PDB file of C-alpha atoms and ligand atoms in Angstrom:
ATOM      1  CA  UNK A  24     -27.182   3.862  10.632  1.00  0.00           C
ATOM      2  CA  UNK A  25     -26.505   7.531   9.275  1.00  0.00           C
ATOM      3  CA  UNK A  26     -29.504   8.507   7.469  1.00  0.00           C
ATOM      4  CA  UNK A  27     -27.125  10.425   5.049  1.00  0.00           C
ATOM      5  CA  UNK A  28     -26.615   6.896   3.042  1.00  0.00           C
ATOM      6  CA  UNK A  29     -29.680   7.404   1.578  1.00  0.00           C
ATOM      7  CA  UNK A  30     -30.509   3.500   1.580  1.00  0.00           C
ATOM      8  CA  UNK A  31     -34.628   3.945   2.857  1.00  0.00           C
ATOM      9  CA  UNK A  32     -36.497   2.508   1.130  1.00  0.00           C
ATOM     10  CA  UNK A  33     -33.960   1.064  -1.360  1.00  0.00           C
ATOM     11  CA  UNK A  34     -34.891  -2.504  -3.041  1.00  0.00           C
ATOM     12  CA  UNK A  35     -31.952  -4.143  -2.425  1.00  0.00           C
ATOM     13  CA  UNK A  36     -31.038  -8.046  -3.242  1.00  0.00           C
ATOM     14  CA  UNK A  37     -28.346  -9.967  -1.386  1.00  0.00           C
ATOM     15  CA  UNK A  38     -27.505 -13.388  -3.770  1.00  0.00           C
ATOM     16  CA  UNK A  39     -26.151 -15.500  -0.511  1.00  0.00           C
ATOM     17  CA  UNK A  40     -27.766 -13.458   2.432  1.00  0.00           C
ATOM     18  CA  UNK A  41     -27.922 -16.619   4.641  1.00  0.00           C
ATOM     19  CA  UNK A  42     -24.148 -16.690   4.653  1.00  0.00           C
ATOM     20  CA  UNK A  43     -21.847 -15.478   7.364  1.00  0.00           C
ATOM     21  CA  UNK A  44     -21.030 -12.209   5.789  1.00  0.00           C
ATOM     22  CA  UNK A  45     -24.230 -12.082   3.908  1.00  0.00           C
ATOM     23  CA  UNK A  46     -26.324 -12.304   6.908  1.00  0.00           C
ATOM     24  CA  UNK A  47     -24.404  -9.126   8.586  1.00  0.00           C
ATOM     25  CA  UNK A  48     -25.636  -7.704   5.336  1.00  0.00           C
ATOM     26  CA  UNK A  49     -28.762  -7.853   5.386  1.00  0.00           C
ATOM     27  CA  UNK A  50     -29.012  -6.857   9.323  1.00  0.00           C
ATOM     28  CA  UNK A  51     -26.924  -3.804   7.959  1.00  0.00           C
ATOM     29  CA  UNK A  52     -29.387  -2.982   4.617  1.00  0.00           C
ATOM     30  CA  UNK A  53     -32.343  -3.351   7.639  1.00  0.00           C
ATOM     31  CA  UNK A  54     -30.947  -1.373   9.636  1.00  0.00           C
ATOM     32  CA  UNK A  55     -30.463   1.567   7.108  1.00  0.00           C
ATOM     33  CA  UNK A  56     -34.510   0.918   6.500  1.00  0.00           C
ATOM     34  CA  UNK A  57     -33.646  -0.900   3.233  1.00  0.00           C
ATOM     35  CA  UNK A  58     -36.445  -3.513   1.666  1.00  0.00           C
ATOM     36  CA  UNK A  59     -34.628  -6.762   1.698  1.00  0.00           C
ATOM     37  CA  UNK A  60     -34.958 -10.131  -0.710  1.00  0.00           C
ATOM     38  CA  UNK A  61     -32.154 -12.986  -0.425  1.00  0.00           C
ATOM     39  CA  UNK A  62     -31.534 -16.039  -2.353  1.00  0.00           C
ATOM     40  CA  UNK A  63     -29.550 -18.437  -1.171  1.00  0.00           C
ATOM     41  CA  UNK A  64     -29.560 -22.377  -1.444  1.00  0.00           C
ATOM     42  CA  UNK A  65     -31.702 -23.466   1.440  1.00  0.00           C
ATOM     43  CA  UNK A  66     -34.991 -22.724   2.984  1.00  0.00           C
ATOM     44  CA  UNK A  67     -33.938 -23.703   6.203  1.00  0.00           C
ATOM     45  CA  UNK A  68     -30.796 -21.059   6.163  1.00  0.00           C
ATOM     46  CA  UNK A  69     -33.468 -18.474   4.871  1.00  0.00           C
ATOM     47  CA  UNK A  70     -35.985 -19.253   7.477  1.00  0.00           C
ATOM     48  CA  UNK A  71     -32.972 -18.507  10.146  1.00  0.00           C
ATOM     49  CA  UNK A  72     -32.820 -14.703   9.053  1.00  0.00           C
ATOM     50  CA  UNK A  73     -34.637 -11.498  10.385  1.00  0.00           C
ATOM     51  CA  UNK A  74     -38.532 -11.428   9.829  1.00  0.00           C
ATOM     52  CA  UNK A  75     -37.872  -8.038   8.294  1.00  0.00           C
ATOM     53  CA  UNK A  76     -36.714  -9.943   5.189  1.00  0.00           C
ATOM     54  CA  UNK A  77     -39.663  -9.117   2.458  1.00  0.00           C
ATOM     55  CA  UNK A  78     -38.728 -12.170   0.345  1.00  0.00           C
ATOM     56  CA  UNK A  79     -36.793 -15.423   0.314  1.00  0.00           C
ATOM     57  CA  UNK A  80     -36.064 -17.702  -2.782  1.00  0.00           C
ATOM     58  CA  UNK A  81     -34.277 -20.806  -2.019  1.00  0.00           C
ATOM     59  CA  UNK A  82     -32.255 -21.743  -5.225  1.00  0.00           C
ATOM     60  CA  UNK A  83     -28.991 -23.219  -6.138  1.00  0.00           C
ATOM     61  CA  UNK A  84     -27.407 -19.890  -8.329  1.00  0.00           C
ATOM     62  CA  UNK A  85     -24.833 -22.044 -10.204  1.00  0.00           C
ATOM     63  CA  UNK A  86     -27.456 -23.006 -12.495  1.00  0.00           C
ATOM     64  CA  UNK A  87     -27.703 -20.582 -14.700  1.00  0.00           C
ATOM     65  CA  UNK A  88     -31.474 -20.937 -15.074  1.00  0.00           C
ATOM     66  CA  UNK A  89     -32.358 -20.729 -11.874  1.00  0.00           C
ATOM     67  CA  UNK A  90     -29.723 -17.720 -11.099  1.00  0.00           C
ATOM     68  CA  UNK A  91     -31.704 -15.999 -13.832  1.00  0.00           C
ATOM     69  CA  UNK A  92     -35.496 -17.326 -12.357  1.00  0.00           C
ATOM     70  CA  UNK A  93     -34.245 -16.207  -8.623  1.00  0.00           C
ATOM     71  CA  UNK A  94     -33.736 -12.751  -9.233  1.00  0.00           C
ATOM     72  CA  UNK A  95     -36.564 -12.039 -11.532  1.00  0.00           C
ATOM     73  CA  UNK A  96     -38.312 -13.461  -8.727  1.00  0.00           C
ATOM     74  CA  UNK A  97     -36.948 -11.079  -6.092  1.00  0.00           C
ATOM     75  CA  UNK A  98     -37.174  -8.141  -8.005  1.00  0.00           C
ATOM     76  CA  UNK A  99     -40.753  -8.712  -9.231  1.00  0.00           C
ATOM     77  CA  UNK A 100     -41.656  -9.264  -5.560  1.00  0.00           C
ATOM     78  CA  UNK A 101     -39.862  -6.351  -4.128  1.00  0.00           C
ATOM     79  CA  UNK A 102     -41.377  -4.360  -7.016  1.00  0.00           C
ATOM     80  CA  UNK A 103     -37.730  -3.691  -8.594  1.00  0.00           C
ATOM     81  CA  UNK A 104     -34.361  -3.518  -7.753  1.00  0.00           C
ATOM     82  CA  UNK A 105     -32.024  -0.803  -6.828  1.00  0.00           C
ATOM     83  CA  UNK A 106     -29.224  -2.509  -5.820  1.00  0.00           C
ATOM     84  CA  UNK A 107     -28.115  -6.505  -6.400  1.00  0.00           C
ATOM     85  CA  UNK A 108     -25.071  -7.999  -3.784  1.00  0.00           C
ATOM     86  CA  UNK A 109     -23.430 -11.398  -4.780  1.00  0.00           C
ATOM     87  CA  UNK A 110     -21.900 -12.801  -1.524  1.00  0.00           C
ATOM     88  CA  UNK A 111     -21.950 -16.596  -2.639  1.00  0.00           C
ATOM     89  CA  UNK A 112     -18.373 -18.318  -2.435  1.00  0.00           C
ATOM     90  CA  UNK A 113     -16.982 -21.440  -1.591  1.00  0.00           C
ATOM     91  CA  UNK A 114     -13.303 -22.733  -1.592  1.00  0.00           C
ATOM     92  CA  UNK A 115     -11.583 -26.121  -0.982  1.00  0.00           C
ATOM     93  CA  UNK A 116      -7.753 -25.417  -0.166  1.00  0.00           C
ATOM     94  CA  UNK A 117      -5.524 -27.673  -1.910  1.00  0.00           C
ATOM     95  CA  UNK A 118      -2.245 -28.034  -4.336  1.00  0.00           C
ATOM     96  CA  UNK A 119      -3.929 -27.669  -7.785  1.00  0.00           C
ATOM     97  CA  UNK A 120      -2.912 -31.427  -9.204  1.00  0.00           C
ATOM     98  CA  UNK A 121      -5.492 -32.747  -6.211  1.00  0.00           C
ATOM     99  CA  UNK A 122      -8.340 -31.055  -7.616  1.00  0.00           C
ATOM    100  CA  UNK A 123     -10.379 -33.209 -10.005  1.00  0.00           C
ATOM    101  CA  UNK A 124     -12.729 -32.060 -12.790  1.00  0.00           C
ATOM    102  CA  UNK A 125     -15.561 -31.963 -10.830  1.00  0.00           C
ATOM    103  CA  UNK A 126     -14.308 -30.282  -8.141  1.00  0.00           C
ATOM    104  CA  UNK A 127     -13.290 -27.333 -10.532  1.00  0.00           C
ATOM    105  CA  UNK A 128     -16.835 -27.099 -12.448  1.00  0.00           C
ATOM    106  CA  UNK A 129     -17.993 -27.060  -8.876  1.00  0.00           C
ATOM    107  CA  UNK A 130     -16.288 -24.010  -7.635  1.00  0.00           C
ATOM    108  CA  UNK A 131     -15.913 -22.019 -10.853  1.00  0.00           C
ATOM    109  CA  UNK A 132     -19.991 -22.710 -11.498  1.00  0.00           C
ATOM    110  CA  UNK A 133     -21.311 -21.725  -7.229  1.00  0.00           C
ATOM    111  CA  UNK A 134     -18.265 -18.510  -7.496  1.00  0.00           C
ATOM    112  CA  UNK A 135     -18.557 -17.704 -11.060  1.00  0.00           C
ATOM    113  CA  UNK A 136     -21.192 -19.182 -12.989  1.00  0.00           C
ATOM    114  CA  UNK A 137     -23.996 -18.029 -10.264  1.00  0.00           C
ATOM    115  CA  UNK A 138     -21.935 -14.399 -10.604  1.00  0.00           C
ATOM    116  CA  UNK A 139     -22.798 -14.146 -14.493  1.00  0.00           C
ATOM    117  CA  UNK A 140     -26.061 -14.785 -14.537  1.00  0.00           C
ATOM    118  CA  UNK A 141     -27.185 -13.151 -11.029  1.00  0.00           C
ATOM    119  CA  UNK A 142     -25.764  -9.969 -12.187  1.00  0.00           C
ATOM    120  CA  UNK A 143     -26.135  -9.979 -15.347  1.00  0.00           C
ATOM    121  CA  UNK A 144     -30.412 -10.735 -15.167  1.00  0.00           C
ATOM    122  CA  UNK A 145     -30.289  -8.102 -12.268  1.00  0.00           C
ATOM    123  CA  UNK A 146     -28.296  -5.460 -14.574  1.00  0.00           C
ATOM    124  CA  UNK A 147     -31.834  -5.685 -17.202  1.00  0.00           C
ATOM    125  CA  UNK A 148     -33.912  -3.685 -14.919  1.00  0.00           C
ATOM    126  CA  UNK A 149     -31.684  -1.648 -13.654  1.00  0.00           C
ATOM    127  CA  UNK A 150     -30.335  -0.655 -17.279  1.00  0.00           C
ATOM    128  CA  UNK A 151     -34.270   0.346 -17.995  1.00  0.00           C
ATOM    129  CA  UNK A 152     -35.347   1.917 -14.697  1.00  0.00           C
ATOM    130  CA  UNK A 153     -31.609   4.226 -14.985  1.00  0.00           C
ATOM    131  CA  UNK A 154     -30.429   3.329 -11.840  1.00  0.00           C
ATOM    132  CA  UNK A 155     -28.669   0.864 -10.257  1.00  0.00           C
ATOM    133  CA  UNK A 156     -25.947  -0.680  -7.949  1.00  0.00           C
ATOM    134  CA  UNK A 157     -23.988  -4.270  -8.438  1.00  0.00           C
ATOM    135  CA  UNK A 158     -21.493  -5.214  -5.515  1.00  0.00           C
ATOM    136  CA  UNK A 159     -19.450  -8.528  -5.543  1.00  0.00           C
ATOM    137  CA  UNK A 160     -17.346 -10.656  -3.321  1.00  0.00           C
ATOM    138  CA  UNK A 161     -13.936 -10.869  -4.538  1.00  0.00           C
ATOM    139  CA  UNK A 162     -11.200 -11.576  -2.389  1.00  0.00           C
ATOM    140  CA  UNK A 163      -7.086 -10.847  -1.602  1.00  0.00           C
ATOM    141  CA  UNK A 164      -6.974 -14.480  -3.732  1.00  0.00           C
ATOM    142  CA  UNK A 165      -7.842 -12.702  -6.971  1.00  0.00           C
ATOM    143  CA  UNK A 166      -5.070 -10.242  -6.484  1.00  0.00           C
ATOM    144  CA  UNK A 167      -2.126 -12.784  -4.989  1.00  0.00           C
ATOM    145  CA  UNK A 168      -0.846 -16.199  -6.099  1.00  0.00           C
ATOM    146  CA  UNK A 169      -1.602 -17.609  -2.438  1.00  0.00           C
ATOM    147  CA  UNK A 170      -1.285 -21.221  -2.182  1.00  0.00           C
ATOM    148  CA  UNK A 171      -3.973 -23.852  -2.078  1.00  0.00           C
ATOM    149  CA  UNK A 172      -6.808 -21.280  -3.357  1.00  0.00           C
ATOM    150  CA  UNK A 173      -6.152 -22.642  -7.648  1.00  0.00           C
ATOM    151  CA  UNK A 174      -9.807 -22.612  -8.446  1.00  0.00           C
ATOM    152  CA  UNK A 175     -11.250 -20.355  -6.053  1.00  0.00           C
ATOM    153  CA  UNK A 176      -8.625 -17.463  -6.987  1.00  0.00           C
ATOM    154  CA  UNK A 177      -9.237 -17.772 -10.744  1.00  0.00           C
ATOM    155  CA  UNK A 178     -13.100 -17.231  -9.935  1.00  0.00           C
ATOM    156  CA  UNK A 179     -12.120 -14.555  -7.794  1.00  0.00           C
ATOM    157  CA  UNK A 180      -9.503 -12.813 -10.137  1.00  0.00           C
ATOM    158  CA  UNK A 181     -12.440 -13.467 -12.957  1.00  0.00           C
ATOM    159  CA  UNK A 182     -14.917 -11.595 -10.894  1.00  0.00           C
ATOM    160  CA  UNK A 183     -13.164  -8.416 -10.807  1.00  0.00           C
ATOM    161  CA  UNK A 184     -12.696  -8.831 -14.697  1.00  0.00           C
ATOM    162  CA  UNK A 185     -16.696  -9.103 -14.587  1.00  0.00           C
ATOM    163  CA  UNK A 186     -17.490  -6.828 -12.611  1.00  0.00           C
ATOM    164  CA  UNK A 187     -15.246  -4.030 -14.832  1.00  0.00           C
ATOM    165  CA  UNK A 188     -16.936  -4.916 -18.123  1.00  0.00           C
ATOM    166  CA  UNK A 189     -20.433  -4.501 -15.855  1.00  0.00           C
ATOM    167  CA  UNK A 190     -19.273  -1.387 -15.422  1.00  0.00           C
ATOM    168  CA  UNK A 191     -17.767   0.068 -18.195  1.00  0.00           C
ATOM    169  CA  UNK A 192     -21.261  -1.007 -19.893  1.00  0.00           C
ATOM    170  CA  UNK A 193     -23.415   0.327 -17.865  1.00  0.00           C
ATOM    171  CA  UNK A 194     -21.885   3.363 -16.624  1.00  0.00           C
ATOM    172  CA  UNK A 195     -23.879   5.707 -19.102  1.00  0.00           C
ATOM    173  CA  UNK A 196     -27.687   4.192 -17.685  1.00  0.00           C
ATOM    174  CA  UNK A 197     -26.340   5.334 -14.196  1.00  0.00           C
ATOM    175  CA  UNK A 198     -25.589   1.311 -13.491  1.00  0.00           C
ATOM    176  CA  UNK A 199     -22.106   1.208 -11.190  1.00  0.00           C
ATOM    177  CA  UNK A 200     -20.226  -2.354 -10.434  1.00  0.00           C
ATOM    178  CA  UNK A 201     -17.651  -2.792  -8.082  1.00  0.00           C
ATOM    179  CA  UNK A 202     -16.142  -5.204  -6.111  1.00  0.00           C
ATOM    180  CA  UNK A 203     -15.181  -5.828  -2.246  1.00  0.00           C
ATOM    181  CA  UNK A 204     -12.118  -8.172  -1.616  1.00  0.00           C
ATOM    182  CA  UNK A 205     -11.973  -9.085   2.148  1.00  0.00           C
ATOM    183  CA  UNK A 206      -8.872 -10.299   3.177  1.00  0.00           C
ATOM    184  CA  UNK A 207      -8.402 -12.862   6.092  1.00  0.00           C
ATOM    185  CA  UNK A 208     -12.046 -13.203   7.983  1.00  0.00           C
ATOM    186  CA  UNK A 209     -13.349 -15.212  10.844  1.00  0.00           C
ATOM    187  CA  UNK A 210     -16.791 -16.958   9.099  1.00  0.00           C
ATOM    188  CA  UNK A 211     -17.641 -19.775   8.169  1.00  0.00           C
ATOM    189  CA  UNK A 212     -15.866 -20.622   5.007  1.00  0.00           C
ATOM    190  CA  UNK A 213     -12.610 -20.272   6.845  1.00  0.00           C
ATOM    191  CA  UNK A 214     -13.079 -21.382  10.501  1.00  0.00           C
ATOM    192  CA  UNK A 215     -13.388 -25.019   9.404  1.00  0.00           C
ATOM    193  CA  UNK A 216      -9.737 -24.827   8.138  1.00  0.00           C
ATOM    194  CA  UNK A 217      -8.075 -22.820  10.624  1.00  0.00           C
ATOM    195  CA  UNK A 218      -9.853 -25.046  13.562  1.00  0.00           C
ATOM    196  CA  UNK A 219      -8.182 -27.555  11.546  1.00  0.00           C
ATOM    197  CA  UNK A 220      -5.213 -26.015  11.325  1.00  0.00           C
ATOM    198  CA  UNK A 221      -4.437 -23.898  14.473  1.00  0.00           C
ATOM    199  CA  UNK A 222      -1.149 -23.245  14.135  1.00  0.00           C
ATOM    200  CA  UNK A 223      -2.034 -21.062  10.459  1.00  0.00           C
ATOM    201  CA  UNK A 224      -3.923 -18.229  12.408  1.00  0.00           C
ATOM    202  CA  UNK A 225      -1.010 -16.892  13.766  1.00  0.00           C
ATOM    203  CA  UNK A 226       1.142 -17.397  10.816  1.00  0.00           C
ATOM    204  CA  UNK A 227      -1.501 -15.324   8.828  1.00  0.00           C
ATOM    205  CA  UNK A 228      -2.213 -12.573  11.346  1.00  0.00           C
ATOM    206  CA  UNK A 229       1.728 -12.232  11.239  1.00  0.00           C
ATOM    207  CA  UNK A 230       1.004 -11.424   7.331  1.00  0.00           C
ATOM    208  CA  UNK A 231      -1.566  -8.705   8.135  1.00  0.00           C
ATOM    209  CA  UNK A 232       0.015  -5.062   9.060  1.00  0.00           C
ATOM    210  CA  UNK A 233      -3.001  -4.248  11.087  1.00  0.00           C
ATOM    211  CA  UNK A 234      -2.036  -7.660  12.857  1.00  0.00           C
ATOM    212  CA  UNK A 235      -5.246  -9.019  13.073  1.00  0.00           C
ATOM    213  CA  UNK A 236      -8.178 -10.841  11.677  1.00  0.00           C
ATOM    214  CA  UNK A 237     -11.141  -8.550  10.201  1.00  0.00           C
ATOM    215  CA  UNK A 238     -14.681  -8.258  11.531  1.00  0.00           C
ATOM    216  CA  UNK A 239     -17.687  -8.486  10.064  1.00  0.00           C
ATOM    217  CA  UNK A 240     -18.831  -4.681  10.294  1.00  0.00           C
ATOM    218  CA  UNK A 241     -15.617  -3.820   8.617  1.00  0.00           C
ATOM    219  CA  UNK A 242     -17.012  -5.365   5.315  1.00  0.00           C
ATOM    220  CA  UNK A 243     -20.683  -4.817   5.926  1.00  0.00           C
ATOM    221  CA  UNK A 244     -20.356  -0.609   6.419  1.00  0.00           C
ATOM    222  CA  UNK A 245     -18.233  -0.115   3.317  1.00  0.00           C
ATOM    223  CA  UNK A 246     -20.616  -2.313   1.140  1.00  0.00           C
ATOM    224  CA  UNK A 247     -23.969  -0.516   2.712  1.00  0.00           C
ATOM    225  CA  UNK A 248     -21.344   3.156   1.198  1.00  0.00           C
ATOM    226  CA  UNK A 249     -20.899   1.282  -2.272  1.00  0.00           C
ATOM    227  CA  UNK A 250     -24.671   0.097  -2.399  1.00  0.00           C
ATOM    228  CA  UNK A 251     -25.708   3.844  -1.437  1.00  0.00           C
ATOM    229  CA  UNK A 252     -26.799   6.422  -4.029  1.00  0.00           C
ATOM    230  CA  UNK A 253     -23.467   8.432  -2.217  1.00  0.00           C
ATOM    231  CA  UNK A 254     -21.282   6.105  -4.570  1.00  0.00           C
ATOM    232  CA  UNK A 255     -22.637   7.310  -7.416  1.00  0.00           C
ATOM    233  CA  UNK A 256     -18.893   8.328  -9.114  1.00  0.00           C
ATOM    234  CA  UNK A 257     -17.364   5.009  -7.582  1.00  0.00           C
ATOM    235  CA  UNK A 258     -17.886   2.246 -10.355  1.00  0.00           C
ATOM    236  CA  UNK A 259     -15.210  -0.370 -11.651  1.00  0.00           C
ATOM    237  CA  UNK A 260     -13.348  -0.841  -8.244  1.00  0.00           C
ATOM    238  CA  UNK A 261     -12.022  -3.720  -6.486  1.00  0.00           C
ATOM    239  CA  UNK A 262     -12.273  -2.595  -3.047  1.00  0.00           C
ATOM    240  CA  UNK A 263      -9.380  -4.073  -0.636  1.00  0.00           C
ATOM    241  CA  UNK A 264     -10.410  -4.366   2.655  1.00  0.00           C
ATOM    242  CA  UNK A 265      -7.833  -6.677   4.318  1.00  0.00           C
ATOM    243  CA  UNK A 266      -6.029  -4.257   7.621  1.00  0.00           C
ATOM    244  CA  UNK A 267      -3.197  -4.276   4.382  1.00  0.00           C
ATOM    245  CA  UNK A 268      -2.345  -7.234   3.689  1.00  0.00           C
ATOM    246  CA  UNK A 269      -2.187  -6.600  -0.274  1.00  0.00           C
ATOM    247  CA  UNK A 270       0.260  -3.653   0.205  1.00  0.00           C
ATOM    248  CA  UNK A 271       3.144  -5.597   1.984  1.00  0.00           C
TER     249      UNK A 271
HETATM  250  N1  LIG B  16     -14.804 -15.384   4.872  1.00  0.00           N
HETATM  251  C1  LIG B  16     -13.736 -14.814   4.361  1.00  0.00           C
HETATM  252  O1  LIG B  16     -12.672 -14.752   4.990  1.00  0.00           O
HETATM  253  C2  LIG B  16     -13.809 -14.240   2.982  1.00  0.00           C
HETATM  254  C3  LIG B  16     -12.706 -13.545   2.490  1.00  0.00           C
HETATM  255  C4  LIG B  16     -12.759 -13.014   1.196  1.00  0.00           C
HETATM  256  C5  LIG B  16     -13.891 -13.173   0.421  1.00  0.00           C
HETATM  257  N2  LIG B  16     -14.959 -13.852   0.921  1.00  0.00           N
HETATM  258  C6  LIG B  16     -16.130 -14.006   0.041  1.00  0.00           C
HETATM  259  O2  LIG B  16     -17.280 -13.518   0.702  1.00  0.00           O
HETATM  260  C7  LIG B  16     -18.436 -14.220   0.226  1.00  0.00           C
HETATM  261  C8  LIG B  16     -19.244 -14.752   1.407  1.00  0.00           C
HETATM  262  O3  LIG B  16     -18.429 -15.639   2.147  1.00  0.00           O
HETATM  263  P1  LIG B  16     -18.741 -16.096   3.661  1.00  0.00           P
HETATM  264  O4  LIG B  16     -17.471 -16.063   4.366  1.00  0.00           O
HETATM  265  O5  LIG B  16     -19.913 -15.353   4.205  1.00  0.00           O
HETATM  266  O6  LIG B  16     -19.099 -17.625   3.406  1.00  0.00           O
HETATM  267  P2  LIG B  16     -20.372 -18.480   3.855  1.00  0.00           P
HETATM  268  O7  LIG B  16     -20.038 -19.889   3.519  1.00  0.00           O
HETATM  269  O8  LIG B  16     -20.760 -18.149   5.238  1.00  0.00           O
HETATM  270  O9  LIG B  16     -21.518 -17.944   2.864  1.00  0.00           O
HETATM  271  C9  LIG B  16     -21.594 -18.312   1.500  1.00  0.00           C
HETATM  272  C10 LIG B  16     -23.053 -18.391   1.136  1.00  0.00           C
HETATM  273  O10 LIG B  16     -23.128 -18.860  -0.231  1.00  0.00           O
HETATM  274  C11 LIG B  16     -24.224 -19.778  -0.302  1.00  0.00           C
HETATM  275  N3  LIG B  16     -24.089 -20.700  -1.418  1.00  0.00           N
HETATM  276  C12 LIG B  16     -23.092 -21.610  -1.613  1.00  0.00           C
HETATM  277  N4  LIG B  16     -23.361 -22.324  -2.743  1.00  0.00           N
HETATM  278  C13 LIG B  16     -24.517 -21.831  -3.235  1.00  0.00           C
HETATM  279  C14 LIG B  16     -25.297 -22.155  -4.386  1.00  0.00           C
HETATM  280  N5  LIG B  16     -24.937 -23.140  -5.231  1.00  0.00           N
HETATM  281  N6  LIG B  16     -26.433 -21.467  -4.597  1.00  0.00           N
HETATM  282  C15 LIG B  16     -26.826 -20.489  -3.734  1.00  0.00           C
HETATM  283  N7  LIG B  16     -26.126 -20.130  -2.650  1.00  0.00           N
HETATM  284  C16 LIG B  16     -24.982 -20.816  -2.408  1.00  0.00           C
HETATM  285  C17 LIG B  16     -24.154 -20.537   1.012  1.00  0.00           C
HETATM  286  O11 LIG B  16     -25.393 -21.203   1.285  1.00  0.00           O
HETATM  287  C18 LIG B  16     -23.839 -19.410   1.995  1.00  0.00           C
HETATM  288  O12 LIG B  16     -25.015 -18.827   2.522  1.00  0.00           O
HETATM  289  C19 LIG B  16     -17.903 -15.310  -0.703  1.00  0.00           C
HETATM  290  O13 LIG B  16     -17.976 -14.870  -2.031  1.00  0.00           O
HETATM  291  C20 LIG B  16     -16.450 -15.443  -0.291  1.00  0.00           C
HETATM  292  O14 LIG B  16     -15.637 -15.951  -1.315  1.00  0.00           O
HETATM  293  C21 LIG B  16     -14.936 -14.382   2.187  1.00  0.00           C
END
């Protein structure tokens, strides 16, 4: 990891680190000799990651008090907090009339509930100490009417509006926000659907100029840049990285 990144020694949070992407996170923050807390829902998915993580809270983020109680937590255990990731998403593809209530509180509250009050509890300190770095998970779906995606697109589409007021607020106390939107990914969230559906993989690559699915280092490497004190004039972004599928 190029030492120029200036990520030793950085306190860095990732709200989800026992996901697919958020895992390849925090191996990437490690690797770049960052100190590393995650929250995520379970202890068992926590106890699965590298023993180089410094602290694990296991708490379900779309409650908003226990969003807020998780990364006080982390970032009175780590000592403070330089830089805060939310990588916590879930989706459930279907025509909007087959969603029922509950099924919308639950994905706007896990994508956009937990979003609020992570970021917003882990913008205090940074807003004090004058330094700081907020990165979220948005997605192509906040950006394009795709089918099936109602409630997870709105969340998505909402987190970019987030993540610019973040930014625009906190721009003067050296605070930057900014967003990455992967596009089509093979992880978790979407290998249950297209092992499902086999016949959708190619029909999406085909939508992809690059012509293929992306990999995890392709999202991991641009976040570590974003997280890194070298972004420090990069702040209310929604960062495509998709092989182009949003320019065609
Ligand atoms: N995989 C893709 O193709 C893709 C594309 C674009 C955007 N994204 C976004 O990237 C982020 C990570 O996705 P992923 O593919 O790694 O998915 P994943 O399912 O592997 O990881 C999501 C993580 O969120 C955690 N989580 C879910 N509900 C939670 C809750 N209530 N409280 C605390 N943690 C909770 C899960 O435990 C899991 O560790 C999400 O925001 C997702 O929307 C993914």
């Amino acid at each position: 990891m190029p030492e120029w990144l200036g990520l030793a020694g950085q306190r860095v949070l990732v709200a989800g680190g026992a996901g697919t992407l958020g895992a390849a996170l925090v191996d990437g923050f490690l690797a770049a000799g960052a100190e590393v807390g995650v929250t995520d829902l379970s202890d068992s998915a926590l106890a699965a990651l590298d023993s180089r993580v410094s602290v694990r809270v296991a708490a379900d983020l779309s409650q908003a008090p226990a969003a807020r109680q998780a990364v006080g937590d982390v970032r009175e255990r780590l000592g403070g907090l330089d830089v805060f990731v939310h990588c916590v998403g879930i989706n459930d593809r279907r025509s909007i009339e087959q969603y029922s209530a509950d099924d919308w509180d639950r994905i706007i509250s896990v994508n956009l509930t937990s979003a609020f009050h992570t970021a917003t509890e882990a913008v205090v300190g940074m807003k004090a100490q004058g330094h700081g770095r907020i990165i979220f998970f948005s997605s192509v779906a906040g950006r394009s009417g795709h089918k099936l995606h109602g409630p997870y697109a709105a969340t998505k589409g909402a987190i970019n509006q987030l993540m610019r007021v973040i930014a625009h607020e906190n721009a003067e106390h050296g605070v930057t926000a900014n967003a990455v939107a992967p596009g089509y990914m093979d992880t978790t969230l979407t290998r249950q659907y297209l092992s499902d559906h086999p016949e959708k993989r190619e029909a999406l690559v085909a939508l992809i100029p690059a012509g293929r699915f992306g990999q995890l280092e392709e999202v991991v490497d641009p976040v570590l840049f974003l997280s890194s004190p070298r972004a420090s004039f990069i702040t209310g972004q929604v960062l495509y990285i998709d092989g182009g599928r949003t320019i065609v």
